[in-house]
Amino acid sequence: MIYKLLIAYDGTNYHGWQIQPNGISIQEVIEKAISTMLQEQIRVIGAGRTDAKVHALGQSAHFYTEKSLDLIRSLHSLNCLLPKEIRILLIKPASPCFHAQHSALSKVYRYHLCLDKVLSPFKRNGAWHLHYPIDQQLLFAASRYFLGTHDFTAFANEAHRGVASYDPIRTLYRIDMIQEEGGIALEFEGDGFLYKMVRNIVATIIECASGKRPCEEIPAIFASRDRRKAGPAAPPQGLFLVRINYEISTKD
Amino acid sequence: MIYKLLIAYDGTNYHGWQIQPNGISIQEVIEKAISTMLQEQIRVIGAGRTDAKVHALGQSAHFYTEKSLDLIRSLHSLNCLLPKEIRILLIKPASPCFHAQHSALSKVYRYHLCLDKVLSPFKRNGAWHLHYPIDQQLLFAASRYFLGTHDFTAFANEAHRGVASYDPIRTLYRIDMIQEEGGIALEFEGDGFLYKMVRNIVATIIECASGKRPCEEIPAIFASRDRRKAGPAAPPQGLFLVRINYEISTKD
């Protein structure tokens, strides 16, 4: 049976979603909890990788087991086994062909910017604190260049480029500006995101909004396919994976 | 010169506002930072004590120095010297008779209740997670009994009762219910609060709202002046000191 998980985590003290040798990952901690609960070795596949210090309000994942789970009891047991920084919000059976990553239709990320003079202690691990003024009209204007289908090579870090199947074409369906107390959030929905793509786009949008770069340069950055032409990545702690959208038929 | 401070802090890792032998306090850390900046021993007087793990969005405090401060530079220096869990939001000169505690006209506290089945990782240090349903009409009805002027002895812990000036009469001006994502907050404004008074009131209100105690018992609890008649204190991490209100004439 394939089970789908909906997961929230505070990524502050983790080295990202994916299992890796250099530090503790969300995936590793969840695999260990499920394996302990089921007393068998379980592999958990996530919908999207998140980097160190990046958070999730609604990461999706799946795992396979021959066992049939009591869903309410399993949810409770898993959350007892996990640290409070990681919560399973929902566990439910999925169709046999469900795959957390491949069945995803779109992904939603939100990036929080703090514009207050002093950064609130309650935002210190969840926002990028800008120490200079930004022009919100320029912010909006810059963000418009990223909508639609593009080759995002200039906005993707190297990590997965060697892979034969590497495809840098992605489509962004929407970028919303959300006013919030003490700042603003940018919410991105797209069919997929390359490595560090959201953070690289945010950095370039902020360069434009703070007057360091004219918005009109953005098409040339796309055309260059050169990562060095765009700004350095925005810091990880401002980024939240909000939600993965699936087709209704895959019983998400 | 008397200077007034506006302070925000995440109290999770501190043993409360007040200096004490058993652990590190907010007051101690701020006194050390100001003393370092001014190169003299500074005493900081806060408007209200907060317990271990209790937070502040807007604590007020004052200190005295003969020196004349550059306000912008001092704000920046202090925040560089302080950990990111504690932020000075504002520093400004106050009138010679200003006293952070005695000049206060009213204080505002907010208590966050999480009603979600699973506690969000982002609320784990900032809300009381209720594992049982509550009736919001009973919540409201119970809260009404606490408005106005009462002898709050039954809702105050022992700590300061030995003091000759101990006066258990307080007035609550308002108690608001604020709907928020995944829960509800209770906001209290009063002329002052006894030791653990907000947390004891919240605990009793929740006993009523969850059907464990009829609201009509509350007047008898007041009349008993017996701390044991009310519920045990609600957990500290749900409590936020929001704001201290001063008369305009004291140049707050």
Short mmCIF file of C-alpha atoms in Angstrom, two decimals:
data_model
loop_
_atom_site.label_atom_id
_atom_site.label_comp_id
_atom_site.label_asym_id
_atom_site.label_seq_id
_atom_site.Cartn_x
_atom_site.Cartn_y
_atom_site.Cartn_z
CA MET A 1 0.00 0.00 0.00
CA ILE A 2 1.19 3.54 -0.84
CA TYR A 3 0.59 6.12 1.89
CA LYS A 4 0.71 9.84 1.38
CA LEU A 5 2.04 12.18 4.09
CA LEU A 6 1.43 15.89 4.55
CA ILE A 7 4.30 17.34 6.58
CA ALA A 8 5.16 20.68 8.24
CA TYR A 9 8.61 21.48 9.55
CA ASP A 10 10.72 24.25 10.98
CA GLY A 11 13.93 23.74 9.01
CA THR A 12 16.11 25.96 11.22
CA ASN A 13 18.13 23.16 12.78
CA TYR A 14 18.17 20.76 9.83
CA HIS A 15 20.41 20.31 6.81
CA GLY A 16 17.44 20.32 4.45
CA TRP A 17 14.98 17.66 3.35
CA GLN A 18 17.28 15.22 1.63
CA ILE A 19 19.42 12.61 3.38
CA GLN A 20 23.08 13.58 3.19
CA PRO A 21 26.30 12.77 5.01
CA ASN A 22 27.03 16.23 6.47
CA GLY A 23 24.15 16.66 8.87
CA ILE A 24 20.74 15.60 10.02
CA SER A 25 17.94 15.87 7.43
CA ILE A 26 14.16 15.96 7.66
CA GLN A 27 13.82 12.90 5.39
CA GLU A 28 16.17 10.87 7.60
CA VAL A 29 14.29 11.73 10.80
CA ILE A 30 10.92 10.87 9.24
CA GLU A 31 12.21 7.60 7.72
CA LYS A 32 13.57 6.61 11.12
CA ALA A 33 10.24 7.36 12.84
CA ILE A 34 8.16 5.41 10.30
CA SER A 35 10.64 2.53 10.29
CA THR A 36 10.47 2.39 14.10
CA MET A 37 6.68 2.45 14.05
CA LEU A 38 6.36 -0.26 11.38
CA GLN A 39 9.42 -2.25 12.46
CA GLU A 40 10.66 -2.44 8.89
CA GLN A 41 13.01 -0.34 6.77
CA ILE A 42 10.92 2.37 5.07
CA ARG A 43 12.01 4.75 2.31
CA VAL A 44 10.19 8.11 2.20
CA ILE A 45 10.04 10.01 -1.10
CA GLY A 46 9.42 13.76 -0.84
CA ALA A 47 7.74 15.97 -3.44
CA GLY A 48 10.38 18.66 -3.29
CA ARG A 49 13.82 19.06 -1.79
CA THR A 50 14.22 21.95 0.58
CA ASP A 51 17.64 23.33 1.56
CA ALA A 52 19.09 23.75 5.02
CA LYS A 53 17.04 26.25 7.10
CA VAL A 54 14.16 26.25 4.57
CA HIS A 55 10.74 25.47 6.08
CA ALA A 56 7.60 23.64 5.01
CA LEU A 57 3.97 24.34 5.81
CA GLY A 58 2.83 21.48 3.57
CA GLN A 59 5.52 19.22 2.13
CA SER A 60 4.13 16.03 0.59
CA ALA A 61 5.78 12.62 0.62
CA HIS A 62 4.91 8.96 0.13
CA PHE A 63 6.10 5.58 1.33
CA TYR A 64 5.28 1.96 0.63
CA THR A 65 4.51 -0.84 3.06
CA GLU A 66 2.76 -4.23 2.84
CA LYS A 67 1.09 -3.44 6.17
CA SER A 68 -2.33 -1.87 6.54
CA LEU A 69 -2.21 1.12 8.86
CA ASP A 70 -4.70 2.45 11.39
CA LEU A 71 -4.52 6.05 10.15
CA ILE A 72 -5.49 7.88 13.35
CA ARG A 73 -3.22 5.79 15.52
CA SER A 74 -0.33 6.06 13.03
CA LEU A 75 -0.60 9.84 12.90
CA HIS A 76 -0.46 10.00 16.68
CA SER A 77 2.42 7.50 16.96
CA LEU A 78 4.54 9.23 14.33
CA ASN A 79 4.13 12.63 15.96
CA CYS A 80 5.11 11.11 19.29
CA LEU A 81 8.27 9.68 17.71
CA LEU A 82 9.19 12.92 15.89
CA PRO A 83 10.70 16.10 17.35
CA LYS A 84 8.21 18.99 17.67
CA GLU A 85 9.96 20.81 14.81
CA ILE A 86 8.56 18.16 12.42
CA ARG A 87 4.84 17.32 12.36
CA ILE A 88 2.90 14.90 10.23
CA LEU A 89 -0.34 16.77 9.52
CA LEU A 90 -2.07 13.99 7.61
CA ILE A 91 -1.48 10.39 6.61
CA LYS A 92 -3.73 8.64 4.11
CA PRO A 93 -3.75 5.83 1.54
CA ALA A 94 -2.93 6.89 -2.02
CA SER A 95 -3.60 5.22 -5.34
CA PRO A 96 -0.97 2.61 -6.40
CA CYS A 97 0.46 4.93 -9.05
CA PHE A 98 0.83 7.93 -6.73
CA HIS A 99 4.36 9.36 -6.53
CA ALA A 100 4.89 12.45 -4.35
CA GLN A 101 7.31 14.01 -6.83
CA HIS A 102 6.18 12.75 -10.25
CA SER A 103 2.42 13.12 -9.65
CA ALA A 104 2.79 16.78 -8.61
CA LEU A 105 0.97 19.20 -10.88
CA SER A 106 2.28 22.34 -9.24
CA LYS A 107 4.25 23.52 -6.22
CA VAL A 108 3.72 26.64 -4.14
CA TYR A 109 6.57 28.44 -2.34
CA ARG A 110 6.37 31.61 -0.23
CA TYR A 111 9.29 33.92 0.55
CA HIS A 112 8.97 36.34 3.50
CA LEU A 113 10.70 39.73 3.46
CA CYS A 114 10.91 41.78 6.67
CA LEU A 115 10.90 45.55 6.05
CA ASP A 116 10.82 46.68 9.70
CA LYS A 117 13.76 48.73 10.97
CA VAL A 118 14.38 46.10 13.66
CA LEU A 119 13.83 42.39 12.94
CA SER A 120 11.25 40.88 15.29
CA PRO A 121 12.63 37.99 17.40
CA PHE A 122 9.66 35.97 16.12
CA LYS A 123 10.75 36.37 12.49
CA ARG A 124 14.47 35.77 13.03
CA ASN A 125 14.35 32.26 11.52
CA GLY A 126 11.54 32.93 9.04
CA ALA A 127 12.30 36.03 6.96
CA TRP A 128 14.97 37.93 5.08
CA HIS A 129 15.54 41.23 6.89
CA LEU A 130 16.23 43.96 4.33
CA HIS A 131 18.30 46.78 5.76
CA TYR A 132 17.52 49.11 2.87
CA PRO A 133 14.27 50.49 1.42
CA ILE A 134 12.60 48.80 -1.54
CA ASP A 135 10.12 50.16 -4.05
CA GLN A 136 7.06 47.91 -4.10
CA GLN A 137 6.08 48.98 -7.60
CA LEU A 138 9.51 47.93 -8.87
CA LEU A 139 9.15 44.71 -6.87
CA PHE A 140 5.92 43.99 -8.72
CA ALA A 141 7.34 45.04 -12.10
CA ALA A 142 10.43 42.83 -11.69
CA SER A 143 8.35 39.84 -10.63
CA ARG A 144 6.30 40.01 -13.86
CA TYR A 145 9.37 39.06 -15.96
CA PHE A 146 9.48 35.62 -14.31
CA LEU A 147 5.92 34.58 -15.13
CA GLY A 148 5.36 32.01 -17.86
CA THR A 149 7.65 29.44 -19.46
CA HIS A 150 11.39 30.11 -19.52
CA ASP A 151 14.78 28.45 -19.58
CA PHE A 152 15.72 29.17 -15.93
CA THR A 153 19.38 28.10 -16.23
CA ALA A 154 20.60 31.56 -15.15
CA PHE A 155 18.51 31.24 -11.96
CA ALA A 156 19.51 27.67 -11.04
CA ASN A 157 22.54 26.57 -9.07
CA GLU A 158 24.83 23.86 -10.40
CA ALA A 159 23.94 20.88 -8.22
CA HIS A 160 21.94 18.73 -10.65
CA ARG A 161 23.18 19.98 -14.01
CA GLY A 162 25.37 16.98 -14.74
CA VAL A 163 22.34 14.69 -14.90
CA ALA A 164 21.45 13.59 -18.46
CA SER A 165 17.76 14.34 -17.95
CA TYR A 166 18.50 17.90 -16.81
CA ASP A 167 15.81 20.18 -18.19
CA PRO A 168 15.95 23.87 -17.25
CA ILE A 169 12.54 24.76 -18.72
CA ARG A 170 9.96 25.61 -16.09
CA THR A 171 6.64 27.47 -16.02
CA LEU A 172 5.63 29.91 -13.29
CA TYR A 173 1.83 30.21 -13.17
CA ARG A 174 1.62 33.05 -10.66
CA ILE A 175 3.70 35.29 -8.38
CA ASP A 176 1.59 37.03 -5.74
CA MET A 177 2.65 39.87 -3.44
CA ILE A 178 1.12 39.40 0.01
CA GLN A 179 1.20 42.34 2.43
CA GLU A 180 1.79 41.21 6.00
CA GLU A 181 2.70 42.74 9.37
CA GLY A 182 6.15 44.25 9.12
CA GLY A 183 6.81 43.15 5.56
CA ILE A 184 5.74 41.45 2.41
CA ALA A 185 5.73 37.90 1.08
CA LEU A 186 6.18 36.70 -2.49
CA GLU A 187 4.25 33.53 -3.33
CA PHE A 188 5.31 31.49 -6.37
CA GLU A 189 3.33 28.72 -8.04
CA GLY A 190 4.98 26.73 -10.80
CA ASP A 191 5.13 23.31 -12.42
CA GLY A 192 8.51 22.77 -10.77
CA PHE A 193 11.55 24.58 -9.46
CA LEU A 194 15.26 24.08 -10.19
CA TYR A 195 17.87 24.00 -7.42
CA LYS A 196 17.79 27.32 -5.49
CA MET A 197 15.55 28.81 -8.19
CA VAL A 198 13.12 30.63 -5.85
CA ARG A 199 15.94 32.12 -3.80
CA ASN A 200 17.81 33.22 -6.92
CA ILE A 201 14.70 34.83 -8.40
CA VAL A 202 13.93 36.61 -5.09
CA ALA A 203 17.49 37.97 -4.94
CA THR A 204 17.23 39.41 -8.45
CA ILE A 205 13.76 40.87 -7.79
CA ILE A 206 15.14 42.57 -4.66
CA GLU A 207 18.11 43.96 -6.61
CA CYS A 208 15.58 45.55 -8.96
CA ALA A 209 13.27 46.76 -6.17
CA SER A 210 16.16 48.40 -4.33
CA GLY A 211 17.36 50.20 -7.44
CA LYS A 212 20.59 48.22 -7.84
CA ARG A 213 19.56 46.81 -11.21
CA PRO A 214 16.99 47.92 -13.81
CA CYS A 215 14.10 45.48 -14.33
CA GLU A 216 14.75 45.66 -18.05
CA GLU A 217 17.97 43.64 -17.60
CA ILE A 218 16.04 40.50 -16.64
CA PRO A 219 15.39 39.22 -20.22
CA ALA A 220 19.13 39.45 -20.92
CA ILE A 221 19.88 37.41 -17.77
CA PHE A 222 17.47 34.70 -18.97
CA ALA A 223 19.07 34.77 -22.43
CA SER A 224 22.62 34.49 -21.06
CA ARG A 225 21.87 31.14 -19.35
CA ASP A 226 24.69 32.24 -17.05
CA ARG A 227 24.13 31.83 -13.30
CA ARG A 228 26.68 34.57 -12.58
CA LYS A 229 24.51 37.23 -14.24
CA ALA A 230 21.75 36.98 -11.60
CA GLY A 231 22.08 38.04 -7.95
CA PRO A 232 23.42 35.72 -5.23
CA ALA A 233 20.71 33.55 -3.63
CA ALA A 234 18.42 35.15 -1.04
CA PRO A 235 18.98 33.63 2.45
CA PRO A 236 17.27 30.27 3.09
CA GLN A 237 15.33 31.12 6.26
CA GLY A 238 12.81 33.30 4.36
CA LEU A 239 11.60 30.39 2.23
CA PHE A 240 8.58 28.17 2.96
CA LEU A 241 7.30 25.26 0.86
CA VAL A 242 3.57 25.95 1.17
CA ARG A 243 1.81 23.20 -0.75
CA ILE A 244 2.10 20.58 -3.48
CA ASN A 245 -0.92 20.33 -5.77
CA TYR A 246 -1.95 16.97 -7.27
CA GLU A 247 -4.63 15.90 -9.69
CA ILE A 248 -7.83 14.93 -7.95
CA SER A 249 -7.63 11.53 -9.64
CA THR A 250 -4.42 10.66 -7.78
CA LYS A 251 -6.36 10.95 -4.52
CA ASP A 252 -4.06 13.54 -2.98
CA MET B 1 18.57 61.42 31.81
CA ILE B 2 15.84 58.76 31.88
CA TYR B 3 15.57 56.66 28.73
CA LYS B 4 12.62 54.51 27.81
CA LEU B 5 13.03 51.23 25.97
CA LEU B 6 10.51 49.27 23.93
CA ILE B 7 11.56 45.62 23.84
CA ALA B 8 10.47 42.42 22.07
CA TYR B 9 11.70 38.99 23.09
CA ASP B 10 11.22 35.31 22.46
CA GLY B 11 11.24 34.03 26.02
CA THR B 12 11.66 30.33 25.12
CA ASN B 13 15.24 30.01 26.34
CA TYR B 14 15.09 32.48 29.26
CA HIS B 15 14.13 32.20 32.89
CA GLY B 16 11.78 35.17 32.63
CA TRP B 17 12.29 38.91 32.76
CA GLN B 18 13.58 39.35 36.26
CA ILE B 19 17.18 38.75 37.36
CA GLN B 20 17.38 35.61 39.47
CA PRO B 21 20.04 33.14 40.59
CA ASN B 22 18.69 30.02 38.82
CA GLY B 23 19.11 30.97 35.20
CA ILE B 24 19.64 33.65 32.60
CA SER B 25 17.01 36.42 32.50
CA ILE B 26 16.03 38.99 29.89
CA GLN B 27 16.67 41.86 32.33
CA GLU B 28 20.20 40.61 33.04
CA VAL B 29 21.09 40.30 29.34
CA ILE B 30 19.77 43.79 28.56
CA GLU B 31 21.50 45.36 31.60
CA LYS B 32 24.76 43.78 30.50
CA ALA B 33 24.38 45.10 26.94
CA ILE B 34 23.57 48.67 28.05
CA SER B 35 26.33 48.61 30.67
CA THR B 36 28.81 47.46 27.99
CA MET B 37 27.66 50.16 25.59
CA LEU B 38 27.81 52.96 28.18
CA GLN B 39 30.79 51.59 30.10
CA GLU B 40 28.99 52.09 33.39
CA GLN B 41 26.80 49.89 35.58
CA ILE B 42 23.19 50.35 34.45
CA ARG B 43 20.03 49.11 36.18
CA VAL B 44 17.05 48.47 33.90
CA ILE B 45 13.53 48.61 35.37
CA GLY B 46 10.85 46.74 33.46
CA ALA B 47 7.14 47.53 33.37
CA GLY B 48 6.05 43.99 33.99
CA ARG B 49 7.69 40.77 35.01
CA THR B 50 7.25 37.88 32.63
CA ASP B 51 7.83 34.26 33.64
CA ALA B 52 10.14 31.71 32.05
CA LYS B 53 9.11 30.96 28.43
CA VAL B 54 6.69 33.92 28.33
CA HIS B 55 7.25 36.31 25.39
CA ALA B 56 6.98 40.04 24.77
CA LEU B 57 5.97 41.95 21.67
CA GLY B 58 6.24 45.28 23.50
CA GLN B 59 7.74 45.20 26.98
CA SER B 60 8.64 48.67 28.31
CA ALA B 61 11.58 49.50 30.55
CA HIS B 62 13.63 52.48 31.65
CA PHE B 63 17.16 53.24 32.79
CA TYR B 64 19.08 56.23 34.03
CA THR B 65 22.41 57.58 32.88
CA GLU B 66 24.19 60.94 33.11
CA LYS B 67 25.29 60.50 29.53
CA SER B 68 23.44 61.88 26.53
CA LEU B 69 22.81 59.17 23.94
CA ASP B 70 22.78 59.28 20.16
CA LEU B 71 19.46 57.43 19.82
CA ILE B 72 19.90 55.89 16.37
CA ARG B 73 23.42 54.74 17.08
CA SER B 74 22.45 53.39 20.53
CA LEU B 75 19.58 51.37 19.09
CA HIS B 76 21.91 49.83 16.55
CA SER B 77 24.71 49.17 19.08
CA LEU B 78 22.39 47.55 21.60
CA ASN B 79 20.88 45.22 19.02
CA CYS B 80 24.39 44.24 17.90
CA LEU B 81 25.27 43.39 21.51
CA LEU B 82 22.05 41.44 22.19
CA PRO B 83 21.13 37.93 21.00
CA LYS B 84 18.56 37.89 18.17
CA GLU B 85 15.92 36.55 20.58
CA ILE B 86 15.90 39.99 22.26
CA ARG B 87 15.42 43.18 20.25
CA ILE B 88 15.24 46.80 21.32
CA LEU B 89 12.53 48.26 19.08
CA LEU B 90 12.83 51.83 20.30
CA ILE B 91 14.94 53.91 22.64
CA LYS B 92 13.97 57.47 23.54
CA PRO B 93 14.33 60.07 26.29
CA ALA B 94 11.53 60.11 28.86
CA SER B 95 10.43 62.79 31.31
CA PRO B 96 12.37 62.83 34.64
CA CYS B 97 9.40 61.38 36.51
CA PHE B 98 8.85 58.48 34.10
CA HIS B 99 8.94 55.02 35.70
CA ALA B 100 8.28 52.01 33.44
CA GLN B 101 6.25 50.22 36.11
CA HIS B 102 4.65 53.02 38.17
CA SER B 103 3.72 55.28 35.25
CA ALA B 104 1.87 52.47 33.46
CA LEU B 105 -1.84 53.11 32.99
CA SER B 106 -2.67 49.71 31.59
CA LYS B 107 -1.04 46.53 30.35
CA VAL B 108 -2.09 44.29 27.48
CA TYR B 109 -1.43 40.53 27.42
CA ARG B 110 -2.41 38.03 24.74
CA TYR B 111 -2.76 34.28 25.23
CA HIS B 112 -2.71 31.99 22.15
CA LEU B 113 -4.68 28.75 22.07
CA CYS B 114 -4.06 26.22 19.27
CA LEU B 115 -7.15 24.20 18.35
CA ASP B 116 -5.67 22.27 15.41
CA LYS B 117 -5.49 18.49 15.69
CA VAL B 118 -1.73 18.67 15.18
CA LEU B 119 0.33 21.54 16.64
CA SER B 120 2.18 23.47 13.91
CA PRO B 121 5.98 23.45 14.38
CA PHE B 122 5.79 27.25 14.08
CA LYS B 123 3.50 27.52 17.13
CA ARG B 124 5.32 25.02 19.32
CA ASN B 125 6.85 27.72 21.53
CA GLY B 126 3.99 30.20 21.22
CA ALA B 127 0.66 28.57 22.01
CA TRP B 128 -1.16 26.18 24.33
CA HIS B 129 -2.22 23.16 22.27
CA LEU B 130 -5.60 21.94 23.49
CA HIS B 131 -6.13 18.25 22.84
CA TYR B 132 -9.86 18.44 23.48
CA PRO B 133 -12.68 20.47 21.92
CA ILE B 134 -13.83 23.74 23.45
CA ASP B 135 -17.11 25.60 23.11
CA GLN B 136 -16.39 29.15 21.99
CA GLN B 137 -19.67 30.48 23.38
CA LEU B 138 -18.74 29.09 26.81
CA LEU B 139 -15.25 30.56 26.35
CA PHE B 140 -16.83 33.96 25.83
CA ALA B 141 -19.35 33.53 28.66
CA ALA B 142 -16.64 32.48 31.13
CA SER B 143 -14.39 35.39 30.16
CA ARG B 144 -17.17 37.90 31.00
CA TYR B 145 -16.94 37.03 34.73
CA PHE B 146 -13.39 38.41 34.89
CA LEU B 147 -14.17 41.88 33.55
CA GLY B 148 -14.25 44.78 35.98
CA THR B 149 -12.77 45.24 39.44
CA HIS B 150 -12.22 42.18 41.63
CA ASP B 151 -10.12 40.77 44.42
CA PHE B 152 -8.04 38.37 42.27
CA THR B 153 -6.44 36.48 45.19
CA ALA B 154 -7.88 33.15 44.00
CA PHE B 155 -6.21 33.72 40.61
CA ALA B 156 -2.79 34.81 41.90
CA ASN B 157 0.12 32.60 42.87
CA GLU B 158 1.86 33.06 46.19
CA ALA B 159 5.15 34.70 45.19
CA HIS B 160 4.57 38.28 46.32
CA ARG B 161 1.87 37.83 48.96
CA GLY B 162 4.18 38.31 51.92
CA VAL B 163 4.88 41.92 50.92
CA ALA B 164 3.16 44.48 53.19
CA SER B 165 1.91 46.50 50.22
CA TYR B 166 0.27 43.44 48.65
CA ASP B 167 -3.00 44.49 47.08
CA PRO B 168 -5.01 41.84 45.21
CA ILE B 169 -7.55 44.28 43.73
CA ARG B 170 -7.21 44.69 39.97
CA THR B 171 -9.44 45.93 37.16
CA LEU B 172 -9.73 44.22 33.78
CA TYR B 173 -10.95 46.71 31.18
CA ARG B 174 -11.43 44.29 28.33
CA ILE B 175 -11.01 40.64 27.28
CA ASP B 176 -11.16 40.16 23.51
CA MET B 177 -11.44 36.89 21.62
CA ILE B 178 -9.34 37.04 18.45
CA GLN B 179 -9.90 34.36 15.79
CA GLU B 180 -6.64 33.35 14.12
CA GLU B 181 -5.34 30.59 11.85
CA GLY B 182 -5.60 27.29 13.68
CA GLY B 183 -6.88 28.74 16.92
CA ILE B 184 -7.97 31.66 19.01
CA ALA B 185 -6.27 34.27 21.17
CA LEU B 186 -7.56 35.93 24.33
CA GLU B 187 -6.37 39.50 24.80
CA PHE B 188 -6.54 41.04 28.27
CA GLU B 189 -6.19 44.72 29.16
CA GLY B 190 -6.05 45.70 32.80
CA ASP B 191 -4.58 48.23 35.23
CA GLY B 192 -2.19 45.54 36.43
CA PHE B 193 -1.80 41.81 36.83
CA LEU B 194 -0.86 39.69 39.87
CA TYR B 195 1.69 36.89 39.68
CA LYS B 196 0.52 34.28 37.11
CA MET B 197 -2.90 35.96 37.01
CA VAL B 198 -3.40 35.77 33.21
CA ARG B 199 -2.36 32.12 33.05
CA ASN B 200 -4.62 31.22 36.01
CA ILE B 201 -7.59 33.03 34.46
CA VAL B 202 -6.99 31.33 31.08
CA ALA B 203 -6.84 27.91 32.75
CA THR B 204 -10.19 28.49 34.48
CA ILE B 205 -11.80 29.87 31.30
CA ILE B 206 -10.63 26.74 29.42
CA GLU B 207 -12.03 24.48 32.16
CA CYS B 208 -15.39 26.17 31.59
CA ALA B 209 -15.14 26.11 27.78
CA SER B 210 -14.32 22.40 27.77
CA GLY B 211 -17.26 21.57 30.03
CA LYS B 212 -15.17 20.59 33.04
CA ARG B 213 -16.59 23.37 35.20
CA PRO B 214 -19.77 25.47 34.94
CA CYS B 215 -19.15 29.19 34.33
CA GLU B 216 -21.47 29.96 37.23
CA GLU B 217 -18.84 28.69 39.68
CA ILE B 218 -16.52 31.60 38.91
CA PRO B 219 -18.05 34.11 41.40
CA ALA B 220 -17.61 31.54 44.19
CA ILE B 221 -13.94 31.11 43.24
CA PHE B 222 -13.45 34.89 43.50
CA ALA B 223 -15.25 34.93 46.85
CA SER B 224 -13.17 32.06 48.27
CA ARG B 225 -9.90 33.99 47.82
CA ASP B 226 -8.41 30.49 47.66
CA ARG B 227 -5.88 29.82 44.90
CA ARG B 228 -6.65 26.08 45.05
CA LYS B 229 -10.25 26.62 43.85
CA ALA B 230 -9.16 27.81 40.38
CA GLY B 231 -7.51 25.65 37.72
CA PRO B 232 -3.73 25.12 37.52
CA ALA B 233 -1.93 27.78 35.49
CA ALA B 234 -2.07 27.55 31.72
CA PRO B 235 1.37 26.81 30.22
CA PRO B 236 3.72 29.80 29.88
CA GLN B 237 4.60 29.58 26.16
CA GLY B 238 1.11 30.76 25.08
CA LEU B 239 1.51 34.13 26.82
CA PHE B 240 2.70 37.36 25.17
CA LEU B 241 3.10 40.77 26.83
CA VAL B 242 1.75 42.91 24.00
CA ARG B 243 1.99 46.53 25.18
CA ILE B 244 2.21 48.85 28.16
CA ASN B 245 0.08 51.97 27.89
CA TYR B 246 1.25 55.26 29.45
CA GLU B 247 -0.28 58.68 29.77
CA ILE B 248 0.64 60.93 26.88
CA SER B 249 2.04 63.43 29.39
CA THR B 250 4.77 61.00 30.49
CA LYS B 251 6.12 61.04 26.92
CA ASP B 252 5.92 57.31 26.41
#
